[in-house]
Amino acid sequence: MNRHELSTEHADLRAAVETFARTEVAPVIGDFYERGAFPYDIIAKMGQMGLFGLPFPEEHGGMGGDYFALCLALEELARVDSSVAITLEAGVSLGAMPIHRFGTEEQKKTYLPKLTSGEALGAFGLTEPDGGSDAGATKTTARLENGEWVINGTKSFITNSGTDITALVTVTAVTGKRGDGRPEISSILVPKGTPGFSVGQKYSKVGWNASDTNELVFEDCRVPEANLVGERGRGYAQFLRILDEGRIAIAALSVGLAQGCVDESVRYAHERQAFGHSIGAYQAIQFKIAEMESRTYSARLAYYDAASRMLAGEPFKKEAAIAKLIASNAAMDNARDATQVFGGYGFMNDYPVGRFYRDAKILEIGEGTSEVQKMLIARELGLPA
């Protein structure tokens, strides 16, 4: 992949998802959003398009594509709505990817076909009520007892964890102590319906209202020892690898929201009349939209570069952090400016920019806060830890 150009396959995919987002998602998603309802029909259509299988091999039901293809799809979906985009992002990079990257062949055969087809969703239980950005401070525990993991603990803010089509959650848990006294953290797969595993009440959120987010509770939840994902004690390291990739995906989603703000502002600037002219004729509006487009363009190049390095097998941790930082900032800044362009109408939920404004802030928090990204960048530059 050229770092600044799309292949024919990627361009065709981007165009197909753009059309789907404009014709299938845009006309109806506002209603789902205001009701806080999960858009099952839209998700099913995305599954039929193969979007949930984009970066996975055909032998496990995937499309045989790459991670950049997923990013392009996320960008186009987020130009219209972030709830749908985050459902795809979490379903792929957090739900299915840990199994693909670290699971046994039996786990892959059992779970990936339904996850990659979109028939089922997976979730990743990492964040805890008292943990936040300190993911290493895991309090959830899992002990081996008679060939079973007995899990106890609580996870918070978990996407795709409580839908009717959720099939499993992979949780991080303390499974012992290392030689240096630090906790040994492992990843364990817990199927939906397992006794002792319950889904808490759905959160009341500022944004992403058409996506699913819940608290998860484990009370003496027992699963087979074979449900360990990857090596025992490597759960935290595995999670870091998943997050590095996921930051590129969130950057792409952020670019989509930022571009959606530009799209809506350009359209409105032509339509809205003030003082005898369309507001787009005024330099103040022109400059604001020009800045919005410049932020979006720069952020897109950043995630393209990070994705290309990842696909080439090159180090990409710093570039992923930079892309996520730049793109989430662009999304937040553009959402604020688009609301200003729309004036009072920008504060109304009747217009997409109202959703964009509500959805943008979480992009500076999820998958690592902006402060965490700066910390990672500083470490990659060799500054003292």
Tab-separated table of C-alpha atoms in Angstrom:
chain	number	residue	atom	x	y	z
A	1	MET	CA	0.000	0.000	0.000
A	2	ASN	CA	1.350	3.408	-0.950
A	3	ARG	CA	1.117	5.558	2.154
A	4	HIS	CA	-0.878	8.240	0.367
A	5	GLU	CA	-2.842	6.389	-2.315
A	6	LEU	CA	-5.549	3.730	-2.276
A	7	SER	CA	-5.335	0.517	-4.250
A	8	THR	CA	-8.246	-0.319	-6.543
A	9	GLU	CA	-9.584	-2.784	-3.976
A	10	HIS	CA	-9.389	-0.294	-1.143
A	11	ALA	CA	-10.945	2.466	-3.248
A	12	ASP	CA	-13.841	0.205	-4.244
A	13	LEU	CA	-14.419	-0.784	-0.621
A	14	ARG	CA	-14.372	2.824	0.508
A	15	ALA	CA	-16.920	3.764	-2.149
A	16	ALA	CA	-19.198	0.856	-1.258
A	17	VAL	CA	-19.199	1.727	2.447
A	18	GLU	CA	-19.699	5.415	1.660
A	19	THR	CA	-22.817	4.550	-0.347
A	20	PHE	CA	-24.091	2.206	2.359
A	21	ALA	CA	-23.584	4.833	5.061
A	22	ARG	CA	-25.331	7.517	3.041
A	23	THR	CA	-28.291	5.437	1.867
A	24	GLU	CA	-28.832	2.884	4.646
A	25	VAL	CA	-27.510	4.486	7.821
A	26	ALA	CA	-27.992	8.248	7.502
A	27	PRO	CA	-31.785	8.247	6.917
A	28	VAL	CA	-32.617	6.181	10.030
A	29	ILE	CA	-29.832	6.386	12.591
A	30	GLY	CA	-31.076	9.585	14.252
A	31	ASP	CA	-34.170	7.759	15.488
A	32	PHE	CA	-32.123	4.894	16.946
A	33	TYR	CA	-29.791	7.419	18.560
A	34	GLU	CA	-32.524	9.376	20.305
A	35	ARG	CA	-34.215	6.195	21.542
A	36	GLY	CA	-30.920	4.714	22.697
A	37	ALA	CA	-31.731	1.638	20.623
A	38	PHE	CA	-29.237	-0.761	19.091
A	39	PRO	CA	-29.607	-0.862	15.254
A	40	TYR	CA	-29.726	-4.630	14.726
A	41	ASP	CA	-30.879	-4.414	11.091
A	42	ILE	CA	-28.034	-2.074	10.145
A	43	ILE	CA	-25.482	-4.294	11.880
A	44	ALA	CA	-26.887	-7.339	10.069
A	45	LYS	CA	-26.478	-5.583	6.716
A	46	MET	CA	-22.896	-4.672	7.617
A	47	GLY	CA	-22.302	-8.330	8.355
A	48	GLN	CA	-23.727	-9.314	4.983
A	49	MET	CA	-21.341	-6.841	3.338
A	50	GLY	CA	-18.443	-8.637	5.024
A	51	LEU	CA	-17.340	-5.646	7.088
A	52	PHE	CA	-16.856	-7.650	10.291
A	53	GLY	CA	-14.592	-10.053	8.422
A	54	LEU	CA	-12.435	-7.534	6.576
A	55	PRO	CA	-9.034	-8.192	8.230
A	56	PHE	CA	-9.473	-11.928	8.848
A	57	PRO	CA	-8.464	-14.924	6.692
A	58	GLU	CA	-11.075	-16.730	4.631
A	59	GLU	CA	-10.462	-19.992	6.473
A	60	HIS	CA	-12.097	-18.461	9.539
A	61	GLY	CA	-14.940	-16.822	7.640
A	62	GLY	CA	-13.158	-13.566	6.924
A	63	MET	CA	-12.761	-11.570	3.738
A	64	GLY	CA	-8.998	-12.034	3.467
A	65	GLY	CA	-8.367	-8.288	3.553
A	66	ASP	CA	-6.225	-6.204	5.858
A	67	TYR	CA	-6.510	-3.847	8.813
A	68	PHE	CA	-6.352	-0.785	6.581
A	69	ALA	CA	-9.535	-1.956	4.851
A	70	LEU	CA	-11.239	-1.970	8.239
A	71	CYS	CA	-9.990	1.568	8.880
A	72	LEU	CA	-11.411	2.816	5.593
A	73	ALA	CA	-14.790	1.295	6.438
A	74	LEU	CA	-14.733	2.904	9.888
A	75	GLU	CA	-13.938	6.307	8.434
A	76	GLU	CA	-16.839	6.181	5.981
A	77	LEU	CA	-19.326	4.956	8.582
A	78	ALA	CA	-18.266	7.625	11.084
A	79	ARG	CA	-18.834	10.360	8.498
A	80	VAL	CA	-22.502	9.589	9.115
A	81	ASP	CA	-22.670	8.049	12.599
A	82	SER	CA	-20.150	6.979	15.225
A	83	SER	CA	-22.411	4.531	17.075
A	84	VAL	CA	-22.461	2.219	14.073
A	85	ALA	CA	-18.749	2.743	13.490
A	86	ILE	CA	-17.753	1.923	17.062
A	87	THR	CA	-19.893	-1.220	16.983
A	88	LEU	CA	-17.823	-2.410	14.025
A	89	GLU	CA	-14.513	-1.247	15.501
A	90	ALA	CA	-15.077	-2.945	18.846
A	91	GLY	CA	-16.546	-6.065	17.268
A	92	VAL	CA	-13.457	-6.536	15.118
A	93	SER	CA	-10.462	-5.128	16.993
A	94	LEU	CA	-11.604	-5.951	20.528
A	95	GLY	CA	-14.046	-8.810	20.055
A	96	ALA	CA	-12.549	-11.016	17.356
A	97	MET	CA	-8.950	-9.844	17.047
A	98	PRO	CA	-7.690	-11.243	20.400
A	99	ILE	CA	-8.912	-14.692	19.357
A	100	HIS	CA	-7.394	-14.303	15.900
A	101	ARG	CA	-4.052	-13.075	17.236
A	102	PHE	CA	-3.638	-15.262	20.303
A	103	GLY	CA	-6.329	-17.946	20.414
A	104	THR	CA	-5.905	-21.675	19.890
A	105	GLU	CA	-6.952	-23.244	16.629
A	106	GLU	CA	-9.948	-24.741	18.419
A	107	GLN	CA	-10.997	-21.316	19.728
A	108	LYS	CA	-10.668	-19.834	16.262
A	109	LYS	CA	-12.766	-22.572	14.666
A	110	THR	CA	-15.399	-22.315	17.358
A	111	TYR	CA	-15.870	-18.554	17.580
A	112	LEU	CA	-14.396	-16.672	14.610
A	113	PRO	CA	-16.861	-17.746	11.875
A	114	LYS	CA	-19.816	-16.126	13.652
A	115	LEU	CA	-17.801	-13.085	14.725
A	116	THR	CA	-16.362	-12.437	11.274
A	117	SER	CA	-19.765	-12.829	9.612
A	118	GLY	CA	-21.405	-10.338	11.966
A	119	GLU	CA	-23.885	-12.961	13.162
A	120	ALA	CA	-22.423	-12.514	16.645
A	121	LEU	CA	-20.455	-9.863	18.490
A	122	GLY	CA	-17.562	-10.258	20.874
A	123	ALA	CA	-16.415	-7.876	23.603
A	124	PHE	CA	-13.191	-7.256	25.484
A	125	GLY	CA	-13.422	-6.829	29.258
A	126	LEU	CA	-10.452	-4.715	30.268
A	127	THR	CA	-11.467	-1.492	32.023
A	128	GLU	CA	-12.501	-1.680	35.672
A	129	PRO	CA	-14.380	0.805	37.876
A	130	ASP	CA	-11.228	1.856	39.762
A	131	GLY	CA	-8.745	1.268	36.938
A	132	GLY	CA	-9.350	3.709	34.106
A	133	SER	CA	-6.111	4.335	32.223
A	134	ASP	CA	-4.180	2.172	34.716
A	135	ALA	CA	-5.073	-1.100	33.023
A	136	GLY	CA	-2.272	-2.876	34.855
A	137	ALA	CA	-4.095	-2.353	38.150
A	138	THR	CA	-6.517	-5.171	37.398
A	139	LYS	CA	-8.498	-6.392	40.387
A	140	THR	CA	-10.568	-9.078	38.657
A	141	THR	CA	-9.153	-12.468	39.633
A	142	ALA	CA	-9.210	-15.951	38.132
A	143	ARG	CA	-7.991	-19.026	39.997
A	144	LEU	CA	-7.617	-22.555	38.685
A	145	GLU	CA	-9.802	-25.066	40.466
A	146	ASN	CA	-10.424	-28.615	39.235
A	147	GLY	CA	-9.587	-27.741	35.623
A	148	GLU	CA	-11.690	-24.563	35.596
A	149	TRP	CA	-11.019	-20.847	35.896
A	150	VAL	CA	-13.107	-19.315	38.678
A	151	ILE	CA	-13.494	-15.615	37.866
A	152	ASN	CA	-14.515	-12.817	40.234
A	153	GLY	CA	-14.595	-9.107	39.520
A	154	THR	CA	-16.261	-6.252	37.674
A	155	LYS	CA	-15.563	-4.653	34.300
A	156	SER	CA	-16.891	-1.263	33.206
A	157	PHE	CA	-17.619	0.625	29.964
A	158	ILE	CA	-17.589	-2.552	27.842
A	159	THR	CA	-18.814	-2.082	24.259
A	160	ASN	CA	-20.956	-4.755	22.544
A	161	SER	CA	-21.295	-6.678	25.805
A	162	GLY	CA	-25.060	-6.738	26.275
A	163	THR	CA	-26.680	-7.088	22.858
A	164	ASP	CA	-28.935	-9.942	21.817
A	165	ILE	CA	-26.181	-11.143	19.475
A	166	THR	CA	-23.258	-10.864	21.928
A	167	ALA	CA	-21.593	-14.282	22.040
A	168	LEU	CA	-18.603	-13.822	24.338
A	169	VAL	CA	-16.326	-11.529	26.235
A	170	THR	CA	-12.580	-11.911	26.693
A	171	VAL	CA	-11.577	-10.643	30.134
A	172	THR	CA	-8.248	-9.782	31.684
A	173	ALA	CA	-7.788	-11.173	35.189
A	174	VAL	CA	-5.059	-11.658	37.758
A	175	THR	CA	-4.157	-15.349	37.688
A	176	GLY	CA	-1.220	-15.281	40.117
A	177	LYS	CA	1.981	-13.450	40.973
A	178	ARG	CA	5.209	-13.123	39.053
A	179	GLY	CA	8.588	-13.796	40.566
A	180	ASP	CA	9.093	-10.059	41.150
A	181	GLY	CA	5.809	-9.793	43.035
A	182	ARG	CA	3.886	-8.084	40.265
A	183	PRO	CA	0.473	-9.493	39.325
A	184	GLU	CA	0.305	-12.107	36.587
A	185	ILE	CA	-2.443	-11.011	34.183
A	186	SER	CA	-4.034	-13.429	31.727
A	187	SER	CA	-6.869	-13.274	29.198
A	188	ILE	CA	-9.793	-15.680	29.512
A	189	LEU	CA	-12.716	-16.241	27.168
A	190	VAL	CA	-16.172	-16.259	28.775
A	191	PRO	CA	-19.175	-17.247	26.605
A	192	LYS	CA	-22.460	-15.435	27.097
A	193	GLY	CA	-24.816	-17.306	29.402
A	194	THR	CA	-22.076	-18.779	31.563
A	195	PRO	CA	-23.366	-19.079	35.168
A	196	GLY	CA	-21.896	-16.370	37.356
A	197	PHE	CA	-21.461	-13.969	34.410
A	198	SER	CA	-24.038	-11.179	34.358
A	199	VAL	CA	-24.462	-8.026	32.317
A	200	GLY	CA	-25.225	-4.911	34.308
A	201	GLN	CA	-27.624	-2.150	33.416
A	202	LYS	CA	-26.967	-0.251	30.216
A	203	TYR	CA	-25.126	3.024	30.776
A	204	SER	CA	-26.802	6.378	30.165
A	205	LYS	CA	-24.214	8.054	27.938
A	206	VAL	CA	-23.541	11.510	26.554
A	207	GLY	CA	-22.897	10.083	23.087
A	208	TRP	CA	-22.642	6.856	21.070
A	209	ASN	CA	-26.268	6.367	22.082
A	210	ALA	CA	-27.034	3.766	19.414
A	211	SER	CA	-24.151	1.559	20.550
A	212	ASP	CA	-24.189	-0.931	23.417
A	213	THR	CA	-22.145	-0.281	26.576
A	214	ASN	CA	-22.523	-2.129	29.868
A	215	GLU	CA	-20.914	-3.110	33.127
A	216	LEU	CA	-20.008	-6.790	33.524
A	217	VAL	CA	-20.020	-8.719	36.789
A	218	PHE	CA	-18.318	-12.070	37.479
A	219	GLU	CA	-19.276	-13.948	40.629
A	220	ASP	CA	-17.592	-17.336	40.901
A	221	CYS	CA	-17.965	-17.617	37.141
A	222	ARG	CA	-16.490	-20.923	35.960
A	223	VAL	CA	-15.102	-21.650	32.509
A	224	PRO	CA	-12.830	-24.473	31.289
A	225	GLU	CA	-9.075	-24.077	31.661
A	226	ALA	CA	-8.904	-24.323	27.859
A	227	ASN	CA	-10.608	-20.908	27.636
A	228	LEU	CA	-7.282	-19.225	28.349
A	229	VAL	CA	-6.503	-16.937	25.390
A	230	GLY	CA	-2.803	-16.952	24.563
A	231	GLU	CA	-0.150	-17.702	27.169
A	232	ARG	CA	-0.831	-17.532	30.879
A	233	GLY	CA	0.629	-14.324	32.267
A	234	ARG	CA	0.764	-12.663	28.835
A	235	GLY	CA	-2.677	-11.077	28.965
A	236	TYR	CA	-1.406	-7.561	29.613
A	237	ALA	CA	1.188	-7.734	26.823
A	238	GLN	CA	-1.463	-9.099	24.443
A	239	PHE	CA	-3.779	-6.278	25.392
A	240	LEU	CA	-1.084	-3.698	24.611
A	241	ARG	CA	-0.655	-5.167	21.114
A	242	ILE	CA	-4.412	-5.074	20.545
A	243	LEU	CA	-4.548	-1.451	21.735
A	244	ASP	CA	-1.717	-0.365	19.425
A	245	GLU	CA	-3.723	-1.645	16.466
A	246	GLY	CA	-6.970	-0.317	17.865
A	247	ARG	CA	-5.583	3.198	18.111
A	248	ILE	CA	-5.209	3.273	14.340
A	249	ALA	CA	-8.823	2.172	14.010
A	250	ILE	CA	-10.035	4.837	16.450
A	251	ALA	CA	-7.971	7.408	14.544
A	252	ALA	CA	-9.779	6.385	11.352
A	253	LEU	CA	-13.144	6.647	13.093
A	254	SER	CA	-12.146	10.089	14.403
A	255	VAL	CA	-11.196	11.209	10.905
A	256	GLY	CA	-14.610	10.082	9.703
A	257	LEU	CA	-16.364	12.202	12.320
A	258	ALA	CA	-14.112	15.156	11.501
A	259	GLN	CA	-14.881	14.762	7.786
A	260	GLY	CA	-18.598	14.492	8.506
A	261	CYS	CA	-18.379	17.845	10.273
A	262	VAL	CA	-16.768	19.345	7.164
A	263	ASP	CA	-19.377	17.776	4.874
A	264	GLU	CA	-22.304	19.094	6.906
A	265	SER	CA	-20.759	22.541	7.351
A	266	VAL	CA	-20.100	22.980	3.616
A	267	ARG	CA	-23.662	21.968	2.801
A	268	TYR	CA	-25.165	24.262	5.422
A	269	ALA	CA	-22.910	27.164	4.425
A	270	HIS	CA	-24.479	27.041	0.948
A	271	GLU	CA	-28.044	26.787	2.229
A	272	ARG	CA	-28.162	29.141	5.188
A	273	GLN	CA	-28.874	32.795	4.386
A	274	ALA	CA	-27.877	35.708	6.594
A	275	PHE	CA	-27.777	39.434	5.840
A	276	GLY	CA	-28.674	38.839	2.203
A	277	HIS	CA	-26.042	36.188	1.420
A	278	SER	CA	-25.341	32.534	2.046
A	279	ILE	CA	-23.170	32.312	5.146
A	280	GLY	CA	-20.532	30.528	3.059
A	281	ALA	CA	-19.811	33.854	1.368
A	282	TYR	CA	-18.455	35.281	4.604
A	283	GLN	CA	-14.747	34.944	5.254
A	284	ALA	CA	-15.255	34.037	8.911
A	285	ILE	CA	-17.175	30.896	7.883
A	286	GLN	CA	-14.806	30.121	5.013
A	287	PHE	CA	-11.765	30.254	7.285
A	288	LYS	CA	-13.413	28.107	9.940
A	289	ILE	CA	-14.315	25.392	7.418
A	290	ALA	CA	-10.857	25.618	5.813
A	291	GLU	CA	-9.284	24.926	9.206
A	292	MET	CA	-11.634	21.994	9.718
A	293	GLU	CA	-10.650	20.480	6.375
A	294	SER	CA	-6.948	21.011	7.126
A	295	ARG	CA	-7.234	19.168	10.444
A	296	THR	CA	-9.050	16.302	8.781
A	297	TYR	CA	-6.528	16.015	5.960
A	298	SER	CA	-3.578	15.947	8.351
A	299	ALA	CA	-5.213	13.386	10.620
A	300	ARG	CA	-6.017	11.120	7.685
A	301	LEU	CA	-2.405	11.127	6.527
A	302	ALA	CA	-1.328	10.254	10.080
A	303	TYR	CA	-3.509	7.154	10.303
A	304	TYR	CA	-2.664	6.117	6.731
A	305	ASP	CA	1.016	6.233	7.681
A	306	ALA	CA	0.526	4.275	10.901
A	307	ALA	CA	-1.530	1.626	9.086
A	308	SER	CA	1.048	1.256	6.332
A	309	ARG	CA	3.817	0.722	8.883
A	310	MET	CA	1.755	-1.886	10.683
A	311	LEU	CA	1.001	-3.779	7.456
A	312	ALA	CA	4.675	-3.622	6.451
A	313	GLY	CA	5.693	-5.228	9.742
A	314	GLU	CA	7.520	-2.087	10.851
A	315	PRO	CA	7.354	-0.597	14.368
A	316	PHE	CA	4.230	1.540	14.607
A	317	LYS	CA	3.532	2.184	18.306
A	318	LYS	CA	4.584	5.850	18.144
A	319	GLU	CA	2.832	6.484	14.844
A	320	ALA	CA	-0.381	4.871	16.118
A	321	ALA	CA	-0.306	7.086	19.215
A	322	ILE	CA	0.343	10.178	17.085
A	323	ALA	CA	-2.502	9.296	14.727
A	324	LYS	CA	-4.926	8.708	17.577
A	325	LEU	CA	-3.922	11.934	19.317
A	326	ILE	CA	-4.127	14.100	16.194
A	327	ALA	CA	-7.332	12.545	14.881
A	328	SER	CA	-9.263	12.644	18.150
A	329	ASN	CA	-8.266	16.289	18.610
A	330	ALA	CA	-9.409	17.011	15.057
A	331	ALA	CA	-12.751	15.325	15.702
A	332	MET	CA	-13.361	17.334	18.865
A	333	ASP	CA	-12.256	20.641	17.325
A	334	ASN	CA	-14.284	20.079	14.157
A	335	ALA	CA	-17.387	19.101	16.102
A	336	ARG	CA	-17.158	22.317	18.089
A	337	ASP	CA	-16.596	24.430	14.980
A	338	ALA	CA	-19.372	22.711	13.016
A	339	THR	CA	-21.777	23.448	15.856
A	340	GLN	CA	-20.705	27.086	15.670
A	341	VAL	CA	-21.269	27.184	11.896
A	342	PHE	CA	-24.798	25.875	12.429
A	343	GLY	CA	-25.460	28.306	15.248
A	344	GLY	CA	-28.605	27.511	17.236
A	345	TYR	CA	-29.465	24.648	14.879
A	346	GLY	CA	-26.167	22.998	15.772
A	347	PHE	CA	-27.489	22.615	19.303
A	348	MET	CA	-30.537	20.731	18.051
A	349	ASN	CA	-30.557	16.952	17.730
A	350	ASP	CA	-32.390	17.305	14.415
A	351	TYR	CA	-29.045	17.908	12.715
A	352	PRO	CA	-26.146	15.424	12.487
A	353	VAL	CA	-23.669	17.921	13.940
A	354	GLY	CA	-25.536	17.661	17.251
A	355	ARG	CA	-24.701	13.944	17.323
A	356	PHE	CA	-21.162	14.619	16.163
A	357	TYR	CA	-20.619	17.038	19.038
A	358	ARG	CA	-21.934	14.533	21.582
A	359	ASP	CA	-19.899	11.684	20.078
A	360	ALA	CA	-16.555	13.468	19.688
A	361	LYS	CA	-15.376	13.771	23.283
A	362	ILE	CA	-15.113	10.035	23.972
A	363	LEU	CA	-12.585	9.776	21.135
A	364	GLU	CA	-10.103	11.680	23.322
A	365	ILE	CA	-10.687	9.138	26.111
A	366	GLY	CA	-11.328	5.637	24.748
A	367	GLU	CA	-8.538	3.312	23.574
A	368	GLY	CA	-6.142	5.377	25.663
A	369	THR	CA	-6.660	9.007	26.672
A	370	SER	CA	-4.854	11.848	24.924
A	371	GLU	CA	-2.568	12.030	27.944
A	372	VAL	CA	-1.682	8.350	27.546
A	373	GLN	CA	-0.872	8.936	23.861
A	374	LYS	CA	1.490	11.767	24.782
A	375	MET	CA	3.135	9.535	27.364
A	376	LEU	CA	3.637	6.785	24.771
A	377	ILE	CA	5.087	9.225	22.243
A	378	ALA	CA	7.486	10.599	24.842
A	379	ARG	CA	8.655	7.093	25.763
A	380	GLU	CA	9.209	6.197	22.113
A	381	LEU	CA	11.410	9.303	21.862
A	382	GLY	CA	13.565	7.918	24.674
A	383	LEU	CA	12.468	10.352	27.364
A	384	PRO	CA	12.667	9.063	30.966
A	385	ALA	CA	9.840	6.758	31.992
